[in-house]
mmCIF file with all atom_site columns, C-alpha atoms and ligand atoms in Angstrom:
data_model
loop_
_atom_site.group_PDB
_atom_site.id
_atom_site.type_symbol
_atom_site.label_atom_id
_atom_site.label_alt_id
_atom_site.label_comp_id
_atom_site.label_asym_id
_atom_site.label_entity_id
_atom_site.label_seq_id
_atom_site.pdbx_PDB_ins_code
_atom_site.Cartn_x
_atom_site.Cartn_y
_atom_site.Cartn_z
_atom_site.occupancy
_atom_site.B_iso_or_equiv
_atom_site.pdbx_formal_charge
_atom_site.auth_seq_id
_atom_site.auth_comp_id
_atom_site.auth_asym_id
_atom_site.auth_atom_id
_atom_site.pdbx_PDB_model_num
ATOM   1   C  CA  . SER A 1 1   ? -18.317 2.812   27.248 1.00 51.00 ? 12  SER A CA  1
ATOM   2   C  CA  . ASN A 1 2   ? -21.984 3.667   26.564 1.00 59.00 ? 13  ASN A CA  1
ATOM   3   C  CA  . SER A 1 3   ? -23.252 3.364   22.868 1.00 60.00 ? 14  SER A CA  1
ATOM   4   C  CA  . GLN A 1 4   ? -22.838 7.019   21.999 1.00 60.00 ? 15  GLN A CA  1
ATOM   5   C  CA  . ASP A 1 5   ? -19.103 6.289   22.257 1.00 76.00 ? 16  ASP A CA  1
ATOM   6   C  CA  . LEU A 1 6   ? -19.483 3.885   19.422 1.00 90.00 ? 17  LEU A CA  1
ATOM   7   C  CA  . VAL A 1 7   ? -17.765 4.999   16.219 1.00 95.00 ? 18  VAL A CA  1
ATOM   8   C  CA  . PRO A 1 8   ? -16.093 3.465   13.342 1.00 97.00 ? 19  PRO A CA  1
ATOM   9   C  CA  . ARG A 1 9   ? -12.063 3.664   13.481 1.00 97.00 ? 20  ARG A CA  1
ATOM   10  C  CA  . VAL A 1 10  ? -9.586  3.235   10.953 1.00 98.00 ? 21  VAL A CA  1
ATOM   11  C  CA  . ALA A 1 11  ? -7.140  0.158   11.177 1.00 98.00 ? 22  ALA A CA  1
ATOM   12  C  CA  . LEU A 1 12  ? -4.105  -0.694  8.909  1.00 99.00 ? 23  LEU A CA  1
ATOM   13  C  CA  . VAL A 1 13  ? -2.791  -4.385  9.000  1.00 99.00 ? 24  VAL A CA  1
ATOM   14  C  CA  . VAL A 1 14  ? -0.012  -5.895  7.203  1.00 99.00 ? 25  VAL A CA  1
ATOM   15  C  CA  . PHE A 1 15  ? 0.361   -9.068  5.286  1.00 98.00 ? 26  PHE A CA  1
ATOM   16  C  CA  . LEU A 1 16  ? 4.062   -9.553  6.019  1.00 99.00 ? 27  LEU A CA  1
ATOM   17  C  CA  . LEU A 1 17  ? 5.107   -11.910 3.159  1.00 98.00 ? 28  LEU A CA  1
ATOM   18  C  CA  . LYS A 1 18  ? 8.142   -14.418 3.416  1.00 98.00 ? 29  LYS A CA  1
ATOM   19  C  CA  . GLY A 1 19  ? 8.249   -16.741 0.510  1.00 97.00 ? 30  GLY A CA  1
ATOM   20  C  CA  . LYS A 1 20  ? 4.771   -18.591 0.872  1.00 98.00 ? 31  LYS A CA  1
ATOM   21  C  CA  . SER A 1 21  ? 4.457   -17.668 4.482  1.00 98.00 ? 32  SER A CA  1
ATOM   22  C  CA  . VAL A 1 22  ? 2.716   -14.689 6.520  1.00 98.00 ? 33  VAL A CA  1
ATOM   23  C  CA  . LEU A 1 23  ? 3.404   -13.504 9.880  1.00 99.00 ? 34  LEU A CA  1
ATOM   24  C  CA  . LEU A 1 24  ? 0.584   -13.930 12.421 1.00 99.00 ? 35  LEU A CA  1
ATOM   25  C  CA  . GLY A 1 25  ? 0.095   -13.864 16.159 1.00 99.00 ? 36  GLY A CA  1
ATOM   26  C  CA  . LYS A 1 26  ? -2.331  -14.948 18.564 1.00 98.00 ? 37  LYS A CA  1
ATOM   27  C  CA  . ARG A 1 27  ? -4.173  -12.059 20.108 1.00 98.00 ? 38  ARG A CA  1
ATOM   28  C  CA  . LEU A 1 28  ? -4.621  -10.996 23.774 1.00 98.00 ? 39  LEU A CA  1
ATOM   29  C  CA  . SER A 1 29  ? -6.754  -8.007  23.519 1.00 95.00 ? 40  SER A CA  1
ATOM   30  C  CA  . SER A 1 30  ? -10.301 -8.407  24.339 1.00 93.00 ? 41  SER A CA  1
ATOM   31  C  CA  . ILE A 1 31  ? -11.328 -7.908  20.648 1.00 95.00 ? 42  ILE A CA  1
ATOM   32  C  CA  . GLY A 1 32  ? -10.657 -11.479 18.934 1.00 96.00 ? 43  GLY A CA  1
ATOM   33  C  CA  . HIS A 1 33  ? -8.997  -12.652 21.909 1.00 96.00 ? 44  HIS A CA  1
ATOM   34  C  CA  . SER A 1 34  ? -6.992  -16.158 21.191 1.00 98.00 ? 45  SER A CA  1
ATOM   35  C  CA  . THR A 1 35  ? -7.607  -15.694 17.367 1.00 98.00 ? 46  THR A CA  1
ATOM   36  C  CA  . PHE A 1 36  ? -4.654  -15.466 14.929 1.00 98.00 ? 47  PHE A CA  1
ATOM   37  C  CA  . ALA A 1 37  ? -4.196  -12.141 13.284 1.00 98.00 ? 48  ALA A CA  1
ATOM   38  C  CA  . LEU A 1 38  ? -1.913  -9.726  11.250 1.00 99.00 ? 49  LEU A CA  1
ATOM   39  C  CA  . PRO A 1 39  ? 0.207   -7.168  12.666 1.00 99.00 ? 50  PRO A CA  1
ATOM   40  C  CA  . GLY A 1 40  ? -1.223  -3.803  12.470 1.00 98.00 ? 51  GLY A CA  1
ATOM   41  C  CA  . GLY A 1 41  ? -3.078  -1.262  14.831 1.00 98.00 ? 52  GLY A CA  1
ATOM   42  C  CA  . HIS A 1 42  ? -4.873  2.412   14.318 1.00 98.00 ? 53  HIS A CA  1
ATOM   43  C  CA  . LEU A 1 43  ? -3.964  4.864   11.925 1.00 98.00 ? 54  LEU A CA  1
ATOM   44  C  CA  . GLU A 1 44  ? -2.514  7.988   13.725 1.00 98.00 ? 55  GLU A CA  1
ATOM   45  C  CA  . PHE A 1 45  ? -3.553  11.551  12.792 1.00 98.00 ? 56  PHE A CA  1
ATOM   46  C  CA  . GLY A 1 46  ? -1.280  12.631  9.643  1.00 98.00 ? 57  GLY A CA  1
ATOM   47  C  CA  . GLU A 1 47  ? 0.085   9.300   8.973  1.00 98.00 ? 58  GLU A CA  1
ATOM   48  C  CA  . THR A 1 48  ? 0.508   7.732   5.553  1.00 98.00 ? 59  THR A CA  1
ATOM   49  C  CA  . PHE A 1 49  ? -0.199  4.045   4.995  1.00 98.00 ? 60  PHE A CA  1
ATOM   50  C  CA  . GLU A 1 50  ? 3.234   3.141   4.454  1.00 98.00 ? 61  GLU A CA  1
ATOM   51  C  CA  . ASP A 1 51  ? 4.283   5.016   7.654  1.00 98.00 ? 62  ASP A CA  1
ATOM   52  C  CA  . CYS A 1 52  ? 1.622   3.386   9.884  1.00 99.00 ? 63  CYS A CA  1
ATOM   53  C  CA  . ALA A 1 53  ? 2.460   -0.064  8.469  1.00 99.00 ? 64  ALA A CA  1
ATOM   54  C  CA  . ALA A 1 54  ? 6.233   0.298   9.039  1.00 99.00 ? 65  ALA A CA  1
ATOM   55  C  CA  . ARG A 1 55  ? 5.604   1.690   12.720 1.00 99.00 ? 66  ARG A CA  1
ATOM   56  C  CA  . GLU A 1 56  ? 3.003   -0.901  13.746 1.00 99.00 ? 67  GLU A CA  1
ATOM   57  C  CA  . VAL A 1 57  ? 4.964   -3.817  12.455 1.00 99.00 ? 68  VAL A CA  1
ATOM   58  C  CA  . LYS A 1 58  ? 8.300   -2.203  14.176 1.00 99.00 ? 69  LYS A CA  1
ATOM   59  C  CA  . GLU A 1 59  ? 6.346   -1.596  17.637 1.00 98.00 ? 70  GLU A CA  1
ATOM   60  C  CA  . GLU A 1 60  ? 4.915   -4.980  17.663 1.00 99.00 ? 71  GLU A CA  1
ATOM   61  C  CA  . THR A 1 61  ? 7.451   -7.249  16.304 1.00 99.00 ? 72  THR A CA  1
ATOM   62  C  CA  . GLY A 1 62  ? 10.886  -5.376  16.015 1.00 99.00 ? 73  GLY A CA  1
ATOM   63  C  CA  . LEU A 1 63  ? 10.977  -6.147  12.378 1.00 99.00 ? 74  LEU A CA  1
ATOM   64  C  CA  . ASP A 1 64  ? 11.890  -3.686  9.579  1.00 99.00 ? 75  ASP A CA  1
ATOM   65  C  CA  . ILE A 1 65  ? 9.785   -3.764  6.348  1.00 99.00 ? 76  ILE A CA  1
ATOM   66  C  CA  . GLN A 1 66  ? 10.068  -2.653  2.968  1.00 98.00 ? 77  GLN A CA  1
ATOM   67  C  CA  . LYS A 1 67  ? 8.186   -2.789  -0.501 1.00 98.00 ? 78  LYS A CA  1
ATOM   68  C  CA  . ILE A 1 68  ? 4.790   -1.715  1.282  1.00 98.00 ? 79  ILE A CA  1
ATOM   69  C  CA  . GLU A 1 69  ? 1.857   -2.124  -1.056 1.00 98.00 ? 80  GLU A CA  1
ATOM   70  C  CA  . PHE A 1 70  ? -1.924  -1.071  -0.613 1.00 98.00 ? 81  PHE A CA  1
ATOM   71  C  CA  . LEU A 1 71  ? -3.942  -4.114  -1.289 1.00 98.00 ? 82  LEU A CA  1
ATOM   72  C  CA  . THR A 1 72  ? -7.491  -3.524  -0.324 1.00 98.00 ? 83  THR A CA  1
ATOM   73  C  CA  . VAL A 1 73  ? -9.873  -2.360  2.315  1.00 98.00 ? 84  VAL A CA  1
ATOM   74  C  CA  . THR A 1 74  ? -12.746 -3.992  4.256  1.00 98.00 ? 85  THR A CA  1
ATOM   75  C  CA  . ASN A 1 75  ? -15.588 -2.935  6.321  1.00 98.00 ? 86  ASN A CA  1
ATOM   76  C  CA  . ASN A 1 76  ? -15.723 -4.881  9.621  1.00 97.00 ? 87  ASN A CA  1
ATOM   77  C  CA  . VAL A 1 77  ? -18.878 -4.456  11.705 1.00 96.00 ? 88  VAL A CA  1
ATOM   78  C  CA  . PHE A 1 78  ? -19.201 -7.221  14.237 1.00 93.00 ? 89  PHE A CA  1
ATOM   79  C  CA  . LEU A 1 79  ? -22.161 -5.852  16.836 1.00 93.00 ? 90  LEU A CA  1
ATOM   80  C  CA  . GLU A 1 80  ? -22.575 -9.316  18.066 1.00 88.00 ? 91  GLU A CA  1
ATOM   81  C  CA  . GLU A 1 81  ? -19.148 -9.773  19.489 1.00 83.00 ? 92  GLU A CA  1
ATOM   82  C  CA  . PRO A 1 82  ? -18.544 -9.621  23.217 1.00 85.00 ? 93  PRO A CA  1
ATOM   83  C  CA  . LYS A 1 83  ? -17.030 -6.252  22.599 1.00 88.00 ? 94  LYS A CA  1
ATOM   84  C  CA  . PRO A 1 84  ? -18.939 -4.795  19.480 1.00 93.00 ? 95  PRO A CA  1
ATOM   85  C  CA  . TYR A 1 85  ? -16.556 -3.082  16.912 1.00 94.00 ? 96  TYR A CA  1
ATOM   86  C  CA  . HIS A 1 86  ? -16.708 -1.290  13.727 1.00 97.00 ? 97  HIS A CA  1
ATOM   87  C  CA  . TYR A 1 87  ? -13.432 -0.785  11.816 1.00 98.00 ? 98  TYR A CA  1
ATOM   88  C  CA  . VAL A 1 88  ? -12.628 0.097   8.388  1.00 98.00 ? 99  VAL A CA  1
ATOM   89  C  CA  . THR A 1 89  ? -9.453  -1.695  7.677  1.00 98.00 ? 100 THR A CA  1
ATOM   90  C  CA  . ILE A 1 90  ? -6.947  -1.040  5.268  1.00 98.00 ? 101 ILE A CA  1
ATOM   91  C  CA  . PHE A 1 91  ? -4.808  -4.069  4.304  1.00 98.00 ? 102 PHE A CA  1
ATOM   92  C  CA  . VAL A 1 92  ? -1.126  -3.788  2.633  1.00 98.00 ? 103 VAL A CA  1
ATOM   93  C  CA  . ARG A 1 93  ? 1.489   -6.110  2.140  1.00 98.00 ? 104 ARG A CA  1
ATOM   94  C  CA  . ALA A 1 94  ? 5.282   -5.685  2.704  1.00 99.00 ? 105 ALA A CA  1
ATOM   95  C  CA  . SER A 1 95  ? 8.352   -7.911  2.904  1.00 98.00 ? 106 SER A CA  1
ATOM   96  C  CA  . LEU A 1 96  ? 11.172  -8.013  5.260  1.00 98.00 ? 107 LEU A CA  1
ATOM   97  C  CA  . LYS A 1 97  ? 13.958  -5.692  4.563  1.00 98.00 ? 108 LYS A CA  1
ATOM   98  C  CA  . ASP A 1 98  ? 16.509  -8.372  6.160  1.00 98.00 ? 109 ASP A CA  1
ATOM   99  C  CA  . PRO A 1 99  ? 14.996  -11.751 5.435  1.00 96.00 ? 110 PRO A CA  1
ATOM   100 C  CA  . LEU A 1 100 ? 17.097  -13.255 8.278  1.00 97.00 ? 111 LEU A CA  1
ATOM   101 C  CA  . GLN A 1 101 ? 15.535  -10.669 10.794 1.00 98.00 ? 112 GLN A CA  1
ATOM   102 C  CA  . THR A 1 102 ? 13.164  -12.855 13.248 1.00 98.00 ? 113 THR A CA  1
ATOM   103 C  CA  . PRO A 1 103 ? 10.368  -11.353 14.837 1.00 98.00 ? 114 PRO A CA  1
ATOM   104 C  CA  . GLN A 1 104 ? 10.031  -10.462 18.739 1.00 98.00 ? 115 GLN A CA  1
ATOM   105 C  CA  . ASN A 1 105 ? 6.801   -10.463 20.687 1.00 99.00 ? 116 ASN A CA  1
ATOM   106 C  CA  . LEU A 1 106 ? 7.453   -6.899  22.011 1.00 99.00 ? 117 LEU A CA  1
ATOM   107 C  CA  . GLU A 1 107 ? 3.797   -6.167  23.289 1.00 98.00 ? 118 GLU A CA  1
ATOM   108 C  CA  . PRO A 1 108 ? 3.201   -9.551  25.199 1.00 98.00 ? 119 PRO A CA  1
ATOM   109 C  CA  . ASN A 1 109 ? 0.135   -8.067  26.863 1.00 98.00 ? 120 ASN A CA  1
ATOM   110 C  CA  . LYS A 1 110 ? -1.579  -7.904  23.300 1.00 98.00 ? 121 LYS A CA  1
ATOM   111 C  CA  . CYS A 1 111 ? -0.077  -10.950 21.875 1.00 98.00 ? 122 CYS A CA  1
ATOM   112 C  CA  . ALA A 1 112 ? 0.954   -14.447 22.588 1.00 98.00 ? 123 ALA A CA  1
ATOM   113 C  CA  . GLY A 1 113 ? 3.824   -14.384 20.175 1.00 98.00 ? 124 GLY A CA  1
ATOM   114 C  CA  . TRP A 1 114 ? 4.542   -13.970 16.394 1.00 99.00 ? 125 TRP A CA  1
ATOM   115 C  CA  . ASP A 1 115 ? 5.200   -16.932 13.762 1.00 98.00 ? 126 ASP A CA  1
ATOM   116 C  CA  . TRP A 1 116 ? 5.358   -17.482 10.168 1.00 98.00 ? 127 TRP A CA  1
ATOM   117 C  CA  . TYR A 1 117 ? 2.435   -19.553 8.635  1.00 98.00 ? 128 TYR A CA  1
ATOM   118 C  CA  . GLN A 1 118 ? 2.180   -21.105 5.259  1.00 98.00 ? 129 GLN A CA  1
ATOM   119 C  CA  . TRP A 1 119 ? -0.780  -19.607 3.429  1.00 98.00 ? 130 TRP A CA  1
ATOM   120 C  CA  . ASN A 1 120 ? -1.985  -23.263 2.421  1.00 97.00 ? 131 ASN A CA  1
ATOM   121 C  CA  . ASP A 1 121 ? -1.806  -24.376 6.252  1.00 98.00 ? 132 ASP A CA  1
ATOM   122 C  CA  . LEU A 1 122 ? -3.098  -21.276 8.095  1.00 98.00 ? 133 LEU A CA  1
ATOM   123 C  CA  . PRO A 1 123 ? -3.849  -21.713 12.123 1.00 98.00 ? 134 PRO A CA  1
ATOM   124 C  CA  . GLU A 1 124 ? -7.374  -21.446 13.616 1.00 98.00 ? 135 GLU A CA  1
ATOM   125 C  CA  . PRO A 1 125 ? -9.155  -19.782 14.574 1.00 98.00 ? 136 PRO A CA  1
ATOM   126 C  CA  . LEU A 1 126 ? -8.302  -16.789 12.286 1.00 98.00 ? 137 LEU A CA  1
ATOM   127 C  CA  . PHE A 1 127 ? -9.371  -13.308 13.778 1.00 98.00 ? 138 PHE A CA  1
ATOM   128 C  CA  . ARG A 1 128 ? -12.866 -12.628 12.306 1.00 96.00 ? 139 ARG A CA  1
ATOM   129 C  CA  . PRO A 1 129 ? -11.900 -9.803  9.504  1.00 97.00 ? 140 PRO A CA  1
ATOM   130 C  CA  . LEU A 1 130 ? -8.880  -11.809 8.337  1.00 98.00 ? 141 LEU A CA  1
ATOM   131 C  CA  . GLU A 1 131 ? -11.243 -15.121 8.369  1.00 98.00 ? 142 GLU A CA  1
ATOM   132 C  CA  . VAL A 1 132 ? -13.627 -13.213 6.218  1.00 96.00 ? 143 VAL A CA  1
ATOM   133 C  CA  . MET A 1 133 ? -10.772 -12.289 3.612  1.00 96.00 ? 144 MET A CA  1
ATOM   134 C  CA  . VAL A 1 134 ? -9.379  -15.853 3.685  1.00 97.00 ? 145 VAL A CA  1
ATOM   135 C  CA  . GLN A 1 135 ? -13.022 -17.505 2.848  1.00 97.00 ? 146 GLN A CA  1
ATOM   136 C  CA  . SER A 1 136 ? -13.564 -15.111 -0.028 1.00 96.00 ? 147 SER A CA  1
ATOM   137 C  CA  . ALA A 1 137 ? -10.424 -16.650 -1.554 1.00 95.00 ? 148 ALA A CA  1
ATOM   138 C  CA  . PHE A 1 138 ? -8.486  -13.508 -1.296 1.00 97.00 ? 149 PHE A CA  1
ATOM   139 C  CA  . ASN A 1 139 ? -4.604  -14.004 -1.858 1.00 97.00 ? 150 ASN A CA  1
ATOM   140 C  CA  . PRO A 1 140 ? -2.159  -11.255 -0.774 1.00 98.00 ? 151 PRO A CA  1
ATOM   141 C  CA  . PHE A 1 141 ? 0.687   -12.634 -2.658 1.00 98.00 ? 152 PHE A CA  1
ATOM   142 C  CA  . PRO A 1 142 ? 1.911   -11.077 -5.932 1.00 95.00 ? 153 PRO A CA  1
ATOM   143 C  CA  . GLU A 1 143 ? 0.633   -12.649 -9.053 1.00 81.00 ? 154 GLU A CA  1
ATOM   144 C  CA  . SER A 1 144 ? 4.042   -14.199 -9.896 1.00 62.00 ? 155 SER A CA  1
ATOM   145 C  CA  . GLN A 1 145 ? 4.082   -16.290 -6.623 1.00 61.00 ? 156 GLN A CA  1
HETATM 146 P  P1  . 8DG B 2 .   ? -2.364  0.808   18.339 1.00 72.62 ? 229 8DG B P1  1
HETATM 147 O  O1  . 8DG B 2 .   ? -2.636  1.184   19.863 1.00 72.62 ? 229 8DG B O1  1
HETATM 148 O  O2  . 8DG B 2 .   ? -1.038  -0.021  18.444 1.00 72.62 ? 229 8DG B O2  1
HETATM 149 O  O3  . 8DG B 2 .   ? -2.885  1.689   17.278 1.00 72.62 ? 229 8DG B O3  1
HETATM 150 O  O4  . 8DG B 2 .   ? -3.346  -0.380  18.372 1.00 72.62 ? 229 8DG B O4  1
HETATM 151 P  P2  . 8DG B 2 .   ? -3.283  -2.013  18.542 1.00 72.62 ? 229 8DG B P2  1
HETATM 152 O  O5  . 8DG B 2 .   ? -3.233  -2.422  19.929 1.00 72.62 ? 229 8DG B O5  1
HETATM 153 O  O6  . 8DG B 2 .   ? -2.272  -2.628  17.747 1.00 72.62 ? 229 8DG B O6  1
HETATM 154 O  O7  . 8DG B 2 .   ? -4.600  -2.477  17.862 1.00 72.62 ? 229 8DG B O7  1
HETATM 155 P  P3  . 8DG B 2 .   ? -5.211  -3.803  17.041 1.00 72.62 ? 229 8DG B P3  1
HETATM 156 O  O8  . 8DG B 2 .   ? -6.072  -4.493  18.001 1.00 72.62 ? 229 8DG B O8  1
HETATM 157 O  O9  . 8DG B 2 .   ? -3.730  -4.703  16.953 1.00 72.62 ? 229 8DG B O9  1
HETATM 158 O  O10 . 8DG B 2 .   ? -5.547  -3.338  15.748 1.00 72.62 ? 229 8DG B O10 1
HETATM 159 C  C1  . 8DG B 2 .   ? -6.667  -2.409  15.532 1.00 72.62 ? 229 8DG B C1  1
HETATM 160 C  C2  . 8DG B 2 .   ? -7.750  -3.177  15.025 1.00 72.62 ? 229 8DG B C2  1
HETATM 161 O  O11 . 8DG B 2 .   ? -7.828  -3.158  13.574 1.00 72.62 ? 229 8DG B O11 1
HETATM 162 C  C3  . 8DG B 2 .   ? -8.439  -4.289  15.727 1.00 72.62 ? 229 8DG B C3  1
HETATM 163 O  O12 . 8DG B 2 .   ? -8.846  -4.049  16.700 1.00 72.62 ? 229 8DG B O12 1
HETATM 164 C  C4  . 8DG B 2 .   ? -9.220  -4.652  14.508 1.00 72.62 ? 229 8DG B C4  1
HETATM 165 C  C5  . 8DG B 2 .   ? -8.738  -4.097  13.158 1.00 72.62 ? 229 8DG B C5  1
HETATM 166 N  N1  . 8DG B 2 .   ? -8.214  -5.346  12.570 1.00 72.62 ? 229 8DG B N1  1
HETATM 167 C  C6  . 8DG B 2 .   ? -8.702  -6.114  11.515 1.00 72.62 ? 229 8DG B C6  1
HETATM 168 N  N2  . 8DG B 2 .   ? -8.010  -7.076  10.983 1.00 72.62 ? 229 8DG B N2  1
HETATM 169 C  C7  . 8DG B 2 .   ? -6.791  -7.324  11.897 1.00 72.62 ? 229 8DG B C7  1
HETATM 170 C  C8  . 8DG B 2 .   ? -5.834  -8.105  11.812 1.00 72.62 ? 229 8DG B C8  1
HETATM 171 O  O13 . 8DG B 2 .   ? -5.664  -8.862  11.021 1.00 72.62 ? 229 8DG B O13 1
HETATM 172 N  N3  . 8DG B 2 .   ? -4.979  -7.956  12.707 1.00 72.62 ? 229 8DG B N3  1
HETATM 173 C  C9  . 8DG B 2 .   ? -4.946  -6.753  13.651 1.00 72.62 ? 229 8DG B C9  1
HETATM 174 N  N4  . 8DG B 2 .   ? -3.838  -6.493  14.700 1.00 72.62 ? 229 8DG B N4  1
HETATM 175 N  N5  . 8DG B 2 .   ? -6.088  -5.918  13.668 1.00 72.62 ? 229 8DG B N5  1
HETATM 176 C  C10 . 8DG B 2 .   ? -6.766  -6.096  12.867 1.00 72.62 ? 229 8DG B C10 1
HETATM 177 O  O14 . 8DG B 2 .   ? -9.722  -5.637  11.011 1.00 72.62 ? 229 8DG B O14 1
HETATM 178 MG MG1 . MG  B 3 .   ? -0.097  -1.668  17.656 1.00 72.62 ? 230 MG  B MG1 1
HETATM 179 MG MG1 . MG  B 3 .   ? -1.970  -4.462  17.056 1.00 72.62 ? 231 MG  B MG1 1
#
């Protein structure tokens, strides 16, 4: 694609929280290949943040989520990566509708597999937009936890 095709895009990603853990998957897409990232994807035309969060998590993991809450938005400009990208990324948190439901790897061409990781023992390397947040001491858990 030539440089005139480069536009900022809107992404929405989900901190799916279970106890002190979050759900992460190792990316197989060209952007952020082999890094650990949250479930999520592109906001579709006409979609609410909540609908997008529930849809992406369902499509990618089969999990049903509840208590979807907006957390923050970040501007992710990575022009020097092998594939330059600019995402305005909306971060939400959510919990499982059924805490016993386990994630399935429903998009094996895009993800090596999903697993729960303790927030104080995250895998490396993290996907850059997520790494930036962790470096800034961002915490996705409710105050009480
Ligand atoms: P879609 O076709 O399902 O809409 O897209 P996708 O294949 O699921 O896209 P994605 O790469 O998973 O997510 C879109 C973009 O969101 C990604 O290229 C960059 C941005 N993004 C972040 N942080 C994160 C993150 O932690 N996880 C994911 N999956 N995407 C993220 O800025
Ligand atoms: Mg997706
Ligand atoms: Mg995705």
